[in-house]
mmCIF file of C-alpha atoms and ligand atoms in Angstrom:
data_model
loop_
_atom_site.group_PDB
_atom_site.id
_atom_site.type_symbol
_atom_site.label_atom_id
_atom_site.label_comp_id
_atom_site.label_asym_id
_atom_site.label_seq_id
_atom_site.Cartn_x
_atom_site.Cartn_y
_atom_site.Cartn_z
ATOM 1 C CA ALA X 1 -107.270 -200.326 149.751
ATOM 2 C CA LEU X 2 -110.287 -198.773 151.421
ATOM 3 C CA VAL X 3 -109.982 -195.170 152.636
ATOM 4 C CA ASN X 4 -112.382 -192.714 154.261
ATOM 5 C CA THR X 5 -113.573 -189.531 152.522
ATOM 6 C CA LYS X 6 -111.619 -186.944 154.559
ATOM 7 C CA GLU X 7 -108.644 -186.438 152.240
ATOM 8 C CA MET X 8 -110.609 -186.801 149.007
ATOM 9 C CA PHE X 9 -113.104 -184.100 150.024
ATOM 10 C CA LYS X 10 -110.342 -181.729 151.131
ATOM 11 C CA LYS X 11 -108.623 -182.045 147.753
ATOM 12 C CA ALA X 12 -111.917 -181.841 145.851
ATOM 13 C CA TYR X 13 -112.938 -178.658 147.650
ATOM 14 C CA GLU X 14 -109.620 -176.985 146.988
ATOM 15 C CA GLY X 15 -109.477 -178.195 143.392
ATOM 16 C CA GLY X 16 -113.039 -177.183 142.487
ATOM 17 C CA TYR X 17 -114.178 -180.669 141.498
ATOM 18 C CA SER X 18 -116.222 -183.439 143.072
ATOM 19 C CA ILE X 19 -115.927 -187.151 143.762
ATOM 20 C CA GLY X 20 -118.379 -189.547 142.124
ATOM 21 C CA ALA X 21 -120.339 -191.740 144.519
ATOM 22 C CA PHE X 22 -121.714 -194.682 142.587
ATOM 23 C CA ASN X 23 -124.226 -197.189 143.943
ATOM 24 C CA ILE X 24 -123.419 -200.824 143.397
ATOM 25 C CA SER X 25 -124.865 -204.165 144.399
ATOM 26 C CA ASP X 26 -122.928 -206.632 142.263
ATOM 27 C CA LEU X 27 -119.548 -207.581 140.827
ATOM 28 C CA GLU X 28 -120.062 -206.130 137.355
ATOM 29 C CA GLN X 29 -121.161 -202.680 138.569
ATOM 30 C CA LEU X 30 -118.240 -202.566 140.996
ATOM 31 C CA GLN X 31 -115.650 -203.542 138.395
ATOM 32 C CA GLY X 32 -117.093 -201.204 135.759
ATOM 33 C CA VAL X 33 -116.816 -198.237 138.142
ATOM 34 C CA LEU X 34 -113.317 -199.107 139.379
ATOM 35 C CA GLU X 35 -111.954 -199.804 135.895
ATOM 36 C CA ALA X 36 -113.098 -196.367 134.726
ATOM 37 C CA CYS X 37 -111.518 -194.698 137.774
ATOM 38 C CA LYS X 38 -108.293 -196.609 137.193
ATOM 39 C CA GLU X 39 -108.197 -195.378 133.610
ATOM 40 C CA ARG X 40 -108.710 -191.741 134.705
ATOM 41 C CA ASN X 41 -106.630 -192.035 137.896
ATOM 42 C CA SER X 42 -109.704 -190.758 139.767
ATOM 43 C CA ALA X 43 -110.695 -190.986 143.424
ATOM 44 C CA VAL X 44 -114.073 -192.649 143.931
ATOM 45 C CA ILE X 45 -116.712 -193.598 146.478
ATOM 46 C CA ILE X 46 -118.405 -196.967 146.125
ATOM 47 C CA GLN X 47 -121.715 -196.844 147.970
ATOM 48 C CA ALA X 48 -124.350 -199.383 148.903
ATOM 49 C CA SER X 49 -127.836 -198.840 150.282
ATOM 50 C CA LYS X 50 -129.481 -201.023 152.913
ATOM 51 C CA SER X 51 -131.278 -202.975 150.181
ATOM 52 C CA ALA X 52 -128.069 -203.367 148.164
ATOM 53 C CA ILE X 53 -126.359 -204.714 151.286
ATOM 54 C CA SER X 54 -129.099 -207.233 151.911
ATOM 55 C CA TYR X 55 -128.963 -208.239 148.213
ATOM 56 C CA ALA X 56 -125.206 -208.871 148.212
ATOM 57 C CA GLY X 57 -124.562 -209.828 151.846
ATOM 58 C CA ILE X 58 -122.623 -207.420 154.034
ATOM 59 C CA ASP X 59 -119.408 -209.436 154.448
ATOM 60 C CA THR X 60 -119.413 -210.493 150.803
ATOM 61 C CA LEU X 61 -119.771 -206.861 149.783
ATOM 62 C CA VAL X 62 -116.943 -205.586 152.012
ATOM 63 C CA LYS X 63 -114.559 -208.336 150.884
ATOM 64 C CA LEU X 64 -115.542 -207.903 147.238
ATOM 65 C CA VAL X 65 -114.935 -204.152 147.280
ATOM 66 C CA LYS X 66 -111.613 -204.531 149.116
ATOM 67 C CA ALA X 67 -110.433 -207.223 146.718
ATOM 68 C CA ALA X 68 -111.512 -205.370 143.574
ATOM 69 C CA SER X 69 -109.943 -202.140 144.833
ATOM 70 C CA ASP X 70 -106.614 -203.918 145.359
ATOM 71 C CA GLU X 71 -106.746 -206.021 142.203
ATOM 72 C CA ILE X 72 -107.717 -203.128 139.903
ATOM 73 C CA GLY X 73 -105.434 -200.749 141.801
ATOM 74 C CA VAL X 74 -107.793 -197.932 142.819
ATOM 75 C CA ASP X 75 -108.146 -196.813 146.428
ATOM 76 C CA CYS X 76 -111.797 -196.126 147.192
ATOM 77 C CA ALA X 77 -114.156 -195.343 150.036
ATOM 78 C CA LEU X 78 -116.860 -197.895 150.855
ATOM 79 C CA HIS X 79 -119.860 -195.879 152.007
ATOM 80 C CA LEU X 80 -123.288 -196.757 153.407
ATOM 81 C CA ASP X 81 -125.879 -194.815 151.387
ATOM 82 C CA HIS X 82 -129.013 -193.615 153.245
ATOM 83 C CA GLY X 83 -128.319 -195.383 156.524
ATOM 84 C CA PRO X 84 -131.762 -195.587 158.160
ATOM 85 C CA ASN X 85 -130.724 -195.817 161.830
ATOM 86 C CA PHE X 86 -127.810 -196.073 164.260
ATOM 87 C CA GLU X 87 -127.828 -199.890 164.245
ATOM 88 C CA MET X 88 -127.344 -200.088 160.468
ATOM 89 C CA ALA X 89 -124.543 -197.518 160.556
ATOM 90 C CA LYS X 90 -122.839 -199.415 163.389
ATOM 91 C CA LYS X 91 -123.224 -202.719 161.551
ATOM 92 C CA CYS X 92 -121.507 -201.278 158.465
ATOM 93 C CA ILE X 93 -118.712 -199.658 160.483
ATOM 94 C CA ASP X 94 -118.096 -202.929 162.317
ATOM 95 C CA ALA X 95 -118.072 -204.812 158.992
ATOM 96 C CA GLY X 96 -115.369 -202.573 157.474
ATOM 97 C CA PHE X 97 -117.132 -199.671 155.718
ATOM 98 C CA THR X 98 -114.912 -196.571 155.760
ATOM 99 C CA SER X 99 -117.775 -194.058 155.540
ATOM 100 C CA VAL X 100 -121.468 -194.031 156.445
ATOM 101 C CA MET X 101 -124.481 -191.851 155.821
ATOM 102 C CA ILE X 102 -127.036 -191.458 158.569
ATOM 103 C CA ASP X 103 -130.180 -190.191 156.894
ATOM 104 C CA GLY X 104 -132.279 -188.456 159.511
ATOM 105 C CA SER X 105 -133.734 -186.031 156.978
ATOM 106 C CA HIS X 106 -137.260 -187.310 157.533
ATOM 107 C CA LEU X 107 -137.066 -186.906 161.320
ATOM 108 C CA ASP X 108 -137.709 -183.804 163.404
ATOM 109 C CA TYR X 109 -134.711 -181.476 163.364
ATOM 110 C CA GLU X 110 -133.667 -182.223 166.942
ATOM 111 C CA GLU X 111 -133.971 -185.974 166.350
ATOM 112 C CA ASN X 112 -131.824 -185.634 163.223
ATOM 113 C CA VAL X 113 -129.175 -183.787 165.268
ATOM 114 C CA ALA X 114 -129.274 -186.456 167.993
ATOM 115 C CA ILE X 115 -129.036 -189.506 165.726
ATOM 116 C CA THR X 116 -126.288 -187.898 163.615
ATOM 117 C CA LYS X 117 -124.266 -187.074 166.746
ATOM 118 C CA GLN X 118 -124.657 -190.645 167.942
ATOM 119 C CA VAL X 119 -123.271 -192.017 164.665
ATOM 120 C CA VAL X 120 -120.422 -189.460 164.594
ATOM 121 C CA GLU X 121 -119.407 -190.428 168.137
ATOM 122 C CA TYR X 122 -119.273 -194.095 167.168
ATOM 123 C CA ALA X 123 -117.612 -193.568 163.788
ATOM 124 C CA HIS X 124 -114.851 -191.033 164.403
ATOM 125 C CA PRO X 125 -112.742 -193.041 166.887
ATOM 126 C CA LYS X 126 -112.757 -195.792 164.237
ATOM 127 C CA ASN X 127 -111.562 -193.381 161.523
ATOM 128 C CA VAL X 128 -114.874 -193.635 159.671
ATOM 129 C CA THR X 129 -116.344 -190.477 158.100
ATOM 130 C CA VAL X 130 -120.033 -189.579 158.368
ATOM 131 C CA GLU X 131 -122.508 -187.896 156.008
ATOM 132 C CA ALA X 132 -125.892 -186.587 157.136
ATOM 133 C CA GLU X 133 -128.817 -184.967 155.319
ATOM 134 C CA LEU X 134 -130.867 -181.853 155.920
ATOM 135 C CA GLY X 135 -133.907 -181.019 153.820
ATOM 136 C CA VAL X 136 -136.091 -183.475 151.933
ATOM 137 C CA LEU X 137 -135.751 -184.531 148.305
ATOM 138 C CA ALA X 138 -138.984 -185.249 146.501
ATOM 139 C CA GLY X 139 -139.250 -188.822 145.252
ATOM 140 C CA THR X 140 -138.244 -192.163 146.714
ATOM 141 C CA GLU X 141 -135.195 -192.766 148.900
ATOM 142 C CA ASP X 142 -134.889 -196.473 149.568
ATOM 143 C CA ASP X 143 -138.298 -197.171 151.120
ATOM 144 C CA VAL X 144 -139.235 -193.622 152.115
ATOM 145 C CA THR X 145 -141.232 -191.615 149.574
ATOM 146 C CA SER X 146 -141.946 -187.896 149.737
ATOM 147 C CA ASP X 147 -144.202 -185.897 147.417
ATOM 148 C CA VAL X 148 -142.883 -182.520 148.424
ATOM 149 C CA HIS X 149 -139.408 -181.090 148.216
ATOM 150 C CA LYS X 150 -138.214 -179.298 151.338
ATOM 151 C CA TYR X 151 -135.250 -177.055 150.552
ATOM 152 C CA THR X 152 -132.384 -176.958 153.059
ATOM 153 C CA GLU X 153 -132.320 -173.817 155.213
ATOM 154 C CA PRO X 154 -128.765 -172.407 155.248
ATOM 155 C CA ASP X 155 -128.836 -171.188 158.875
ATOM 156 C CA GLN X 156 -130.092 -174.576 160.008
ATOM 157 C CA ALA X 157 -127.266 -176.237 158.041
ATOM 158 C CA VAL X 158 -124.705 -174.162 159.962
ATOM 159 C CA ASP X 159 -126.278 -175.060 163.320
ATOM 160 C CA PHE X 160 -126.494 -178.735 162.304
ATOM 161 C CA VAL X 161 -122.852 -179.026 161.257
ATOM 162 C CA ASN X 162 -121.609 -177.214 164.373
ATOM 163 C CA ARG X 163 -123.662 -179.326 166.744
ATOM 164 C CA THR X 164 -123.067 -182.743 165.170
ATOM 165 C CA GLY X 165 -119.469 -182.569 163.942
ATOM 166 C CA VAL X 166 -120.591 -184.458 160.837
ATOM 167 C CA ASP X 167 -117.989 -184.624 158.024
ATOM 168 C CA SER X 168 -120.235 -183.780 155.070
ATOM 169 C CA LEU X 169 -123.825 -182.694 154.527
ATOM 170 C CA ALA X 170 -126.312 -183.681 151.825
ATOM 171 C CA ILE X 171 -128.625 -180.798 150.979
ATOM 172 C CA ALA X 172 -131.888 -180.392 149.086
ATOM 173 C CA ILE X 173 -131.698 -177.811 146.285
ATOM 174 C CA GLY X 174 -134.090 -179.408 143.810
ATOM 175 C CA THR X 175 -132.594 -182.755 142.793
ATOM 176 C CA SER X 176 -134.510 -185.975 143.433
ATOM 177 C CA HIS X 177 -133.950 -189.706 143.245
ATOM 178 C CA GLY X 178 -134.804 -191.942 140.322
ATOM 179 C CA ALA X 179 -135.406 -191.447 136.590
ATOM 180 C CA PHE X 180 -138.292 -188.943 136.801
ATOM 181 C CA LYS X 181 -136.875 -185.844 138.418
ATOM 182 C CA PHE X 182 -138.601 -182.903 136.800
ATOM 183 C CA LYS X 183 -142.095 -182.537 135.367
ATOM 184 C CA GLY X 184 -141.346 -179.203 133.713
ATOM 185 C CA GLU X 185 -138.005 -177.534 133.301
ATOM 186 C CA ALA X 186 -135.051 -178.620 135.464
ATOM 187 C CA LYS X 187 -134.291 -176.087 138.176
ATOM 188 C CA LEU X 188 -131.714 -176.143 140.970
ATOM 189 C CA ARG X 189 -131.552 -173.521 143.745
ATOM 190 C CA PHE X 190 -127.938 -172.427 143.358
ATOM 191 C CA ASP X 191 -128.721 -169.449 145.601
ATOM 192 C CA ILE X 192 -129.176 -171.856 148.531
ATOM 193 C CA LEU X 193 -125.919 -173.645 147.727
ATOM 194 C CA GLU X 194 -124.126 -170.280 147.542
ATOM 195 C CA GLU X 195 -125.494 -169.166 150.905
ATOM 196 C CA ILE X 196 -124.489 -172.433 152.586
ATOM 197 C CA GLN X 197 -121.054 -172.205 150.996
ATOM 198 C CA SER X 198 -120.522 -168.673 152.322
ATOM 199 C CA LYS X 199 -121.752 -169.562 155.827
ATOM 200 C CA LEU X 200 -119.784 -172.837 156.012
ATOM 201 C CA PRO X 201 -116.482 -172.083 154.281
ATOM 202 C CA ASN X 202 -114.455 -175.123 153.148
ATOM 203 C CA TYR X 203 -117.221 -177.504 154.196
ATOM 204 C CA PRO X 204 -117.973 -180.392 151.787
ATOM 205 C CA ILE X 205 -121.539 -180.553 150.484
ATOM 206 C CA VAL X 206 -123.173 -183.650 148.942
ATOM 207 C CA LEU X 207 -125.673 -183.786 146.109
ATOM 208 C CA HIS X 208 -128.020 -186.775 145.946
ATOM 209 C CA GLY X 209 -130.330 -187.584 143.077
ATOM 210 C CA ALA X 210 -127.830 -186.304 140.544
ATOM 211 C CA SER X 211 -128.244 -188.636 137.591
ATOM 212 C CA ALA X 212 -128.522 -186.898 134.227
ATOM 213 C CA VAL X 213 -130.826 -189.601 132.766
ATOM 214 C CA ASP X 214 -129.165 -189.958 129.382
ATOM 215 C CA GLN X 215 -131.916 -189.992 126.768
ATOM 216 C CA ASP X 216 -129.919 -192.326 124.489
ATOM 217 C CA ALA X 217 -129.831 -194.948 127.248
ATOM 218 C CA VAL X 218 -133.584 -194.588 127.766
ATOM 219 C CA ALA X 219 -134.160 -194.851 123.993
ATOM 220 C CA THR X 220 -131.985 -197.996 123.776
ATOM 221 C CA CYS X 221 -133.914 -199.609 126.643
ATOM 222 C CA ASN X 222 -137.181 -198.834 124.875
ATOM 223 C CA LYS X 223 -135.947 -199.923 121.449
ATOM 224 C CA PHE X 224 -135.095 -203.369 122.797
ATOM 225 C CA GLY X 225 -138.275 -204.139 124.697
ATOM 226 C CA GLY X 226 -138.184 -201.656 127.568
ATOM 227 C CA ASP X 227 -140.990 -199.320 128.573
ATOM 228 C CA ILE X 228 -139.577 -196.240 130.277
ATOM 229 C CA ALA X 229 -141.542 -193.093 129.485
ATOM 230 C CA GLY X 230 -141.037 -189.471 130.511
ATOM 231 C CA ALA X 231 -137.670 -189.964 132.212
ATOM 232 C CA LYS X 232 -135.785 -186.728 132.945
ATOM 233 C CA GLY X 233 -132.593 -185.953 134.873
ATOM 234 C CA VAL X 234 -130.365 -183.096 135.995
ATOM 235 C CA PRO X 235 -128.653 -181.224 133.118
ATOM 236 C CA VAL X 236 -124.909 -181.906 132.999
ATOM 237 C CA GLU X 237 -123.962 -178.173 133.041
ATOM 238 C CA MET X 238 -125.742 -177.723 136.377
ATOM 239 C CA LEU X 239 -123.840 -180.628 137.912
ATOM 240 C CA ARG X 240 -120.542 -179.319 136.579
ATOM 241 C CA LYS X 241 -121.302 -175.926 138.101
ATOM 242 C CA ALA X 242 -122.126 -177.543 141.473
ATOM 243 C CA SER X 243 -118.823 -179.477 141.302
ATOM 244 C CA GLU X 244 -116.896 -176.241 140.946
ATOM 245 C CA MET X 245 -118.641 -174.943 144.078
ATOM 246 C CA ALA X 246 -118.833 -176.496 147.581
ATOM 247 C CA VAL X 247 -120.264 -179.766 146.286
ATOM 248 C CA CYS X 248 -117.600 -182.461 146.775
ATOM 249 C CA LYS X 249 -119.670 -185.641 146.354
ATOM 250 C CA ILE X 250 -122.194 -186.366 143.623
ATOM 251 C CA ASN X 251 -124.410 -189.453 143.976
ATOM 252 C CA MET X 252 -125.373 -191.379 140.878
ATOM 253 C CA ASP X 253 -127.267 -194.646 140.686
ATOM 254 C CA THR X 254 -130.024 -194.290 138.083
ATOM 255 C CA ASP X 255 -127.615 -193.517 135.213
ATOM 256 C CA LEU X 256 -125.662 -196.707 135.904
ATOM 257 C CA ARG X 257 -128.832 -198.770 136.113
ATOM 258 C CA LEU X 258 -130.133 -197.367 132.824
ATOM 259 C CA ALA X 259 -126.813 -197.912 131.008
ATOM 260 C CA MET X 260 -126.449 -201.483 132.249
ATOM 261 C CA THR X 261 -130.043 -202.348 131.396
ATOM 262 C CA ALA X 262 -129.786 -200.778 127.936
ATOM 263 C CA ALA X 263 -126.592 -202.713 127.163
ATOM 264 C CA ILE X 264 -127.980 -206.028 128.377
ATOM 265 C CA ARG X 265 -131.290 -205.576 126.553
ATOM 266 C CA LYS X 266 -129.408 -204.748 123.344
ATOM 267 C CA PHE X 267 -127.041 -207.683 123.751
ATOM 268 C CA MET X 268 -129.881 -210.117 124.389
ATOM 269 C CA ALA X 269 -131.875 -208.871 121.401
ATOM 270 C CA GLU X 270 -128.903 -209.005 119.048
ATOM 271 C CA ASN X 271 -127.501 -212.329 120.274
ATOM 272 C CA PRO X 272 -130.467 -214.677 120.679
ATOM 273 C CA LYS X 273 -128.303 -217.801 120.676
ATOM 274 C CA GLU X 274 -126.052 -216.608 123.497
ATOM 275 C CA PHE X 275 -126.655 -217.887 127.027
ATOM 276 C CA ASP X 276 -123.305 -217.355 128.733
ATOM 277 C CA PRO X 277 -124.005 -214.818 131.508
ATOM 278 C CA ARG X 278 -120.446 -213.484 131.212
ATOM 279 C CA LYS X 279 -121.324 -212.231 127.742
ATOM 280 C CA TYR X 280 -124.347 -210.142 128.678
ATOM 281 C CA LEU X 281 -123.124 -209.170 132.139
ATOM 282 C CA GLY X 282 -119.819 -208.248 130.512
ATOM 283 C CA ALA X 283 -121.699 -205.964 128.109
ATOM 284 C CA GLY X 284 -123.377 -204.417 131.160
ATOM 285 C CA ARG X 285 -120.022 -203.958 132.871
ATOM 286 C CA ASP X 286 -118.541 -202.237 129.805
ATOM 287 C CA ALA X 287 -121.544 -199.890 129.708
ATOM 288 C CA ILE X 288 -121.056 -198.960 133.385
ATOM 289 C CA LYS X 289 -117.399 -198.224 132.693
ATOM 290 C CA ASP X 290 -118.319 -195.933 129.773
ATOM 291 C CA VAL X 291 -120.854 -194.015 131.863
ATOM 292 C CA VAL X 292 -118.341 -193.462 134.668
ATOM 293 C CA LEU X 293 -115.636 -192.298 132.222
ATOM 294 C CA GLY X 294 -118.150 -189.778 130.891
ATOM 295 C CA LYS X 295 -119.078 -188.611 134.420
ATOM 296 C CA ILE X 296 -115.437 -188.018 135.342
ATOM 297 C CA ASP X 297 -114.899 -185.998 132.169
ATOM 298 C CA THR X 298 -118.118 -183.965 132.012
ATOM 299 C CA VAL X 299 -119.645 -183.779 135.505
ATOM 300 C CA LEU X 300 -117.043 -184.402 138.207
ATOM 301 C CA GLY X 301 -113.726 -183.087 136.888
ATOM 302 C CA SER X 302 -111.934 -185.648 139.089
ATOM 303 C CA LYS X 303 -109.317 -186.899 136.595
ATOM 304 C CA ASP X 304 -105.884 -187.435 138.225
ATOM 305 C CA SER X 305 -107.267 -186.910 141.736
ATOM 306 C CA LEU X 306 -105.880 -190.209 143.062
HETATM 307 O O1 G3H U 1 -131.072 -193.295 146.973
HETATM 308 C C1 G3H U 1 -131.269 -194.485 146.725
HETATM 309 C C2 G3H U 1 -130.299 -195.227 145.865
HETATM 310 O O2 G3H U 1 -130.534 -194.971 144.505
HETATM 311 C C3 G3H U 1 -130.319 -196.698 146.213
HETATM 312 O O3 G3H U 1 -131.499 -197.333 145.813
HETATM 313 O O4 G3H U 1 -132.421 -198.579 147.786
HETATM 314 O O5 G3H U 1 -132.898 -199.337 145.435
HETATM 315 O O6 G3H U 1 -130.614 -199.616 146.416
HETATM 316 P P1 G3H U 1 -131.881 -198.798 146.397
HETATM 317 P P1 13P U 2 -130.035 -190.925 141.225
HETATM 318 O O1 13P U 2 -131.317 -191.679 141.366
HETATM 319 O O2 13P U 2 -130.249 -189.587 140.604
HETATM 320 O O3 13P U 2 -129.003 -191.700 140.492
HETATM 321 O O4 13P U 2 -129.480 -190.626 142.716
HETATM 322 C C1 13P U 2 -128.812 -191.620 143.447
HETATM 323 C C2 13P U 2 -128.614 -191.263 144.879
HETATM 324 O O5 13P U 2 -128.787 -190.142 145.324
HETATM 325 C C3 13P U 2 -128.182 -192.349 145.771
HETATM 326 O O6 13P U 2 -128.106 -191.943 147.103
HETATM 327 ZN ZN1 ZN U 3 -129.566 -190.534 147.706
HETATM 328 NA NA1 NA U 4 -116.415 -178.971 144.555
#
């Protein structure tokens, strides 16, 4: 069944772990994630961006996630990732999403407060939880690209949460979206996270752009015809440390994309006579499952959280 994020974040905060939020847009990604969570008895958030929703179809997506959740036997949240405006958030809530993000991080502060409040007021009576974002991650978020990273200001985070009543807050402490996160050494501002944690006790924080960019997956892509150079992610130890702190939700998309692509490229190269899509998509699904098992064990610590 589909659930909101309230209870899972409460337990994650108290238990010093975090919930994986995995982006999906198709059947194989969805099943790979849920099968891994079933095997580890782990809570999970399935999330879809605006472009993923338009790829899959909103009603198809909601029904697919509900059906897979019931058939595989894992309760999960269905969350809108990077909701661009009130209308999109409302559309997802009306369609059956149990959680939405309203991403006003690129707006003026007061506009971000206003749009977040508007979504919270629509969502809460319907038992839907809301995530907002403060600060700007360098890189590309859906169709918005930013060259500079704007760290979240802790005092502003406190004001924002108090004024909007939002259920969780995504912050900028140095992560970024995609496969090319750091030019030099990876660095996260744990001092900012600590300050926010002390000023907002028991409040669930979200980390976007948290793929580790497994170098074996990149190498496999490249070995079998890919061309991905200079990819770099967030070190696993840093993510584990964040999970033990106020971070309760960790967003990962790139790692799943890389694993699925690597597996399909390898399968295609090694099985030139095969043309049954279930064979190569199945290899992609198995790879997604393996990545998620690894995330639960090494990054999230969410085993037996269901
Ligand atoms: O933050 C963005 C997510 O990785 C989703 O990307 O807009 O290509 O679906 P997408
Ligand atoms: P990655 O690109 O690091 O996987 O981040 C995904 C994300 O933040 C989705 O909202
Ligand atoms: Zn994101
Ligand atoms: Na945590």
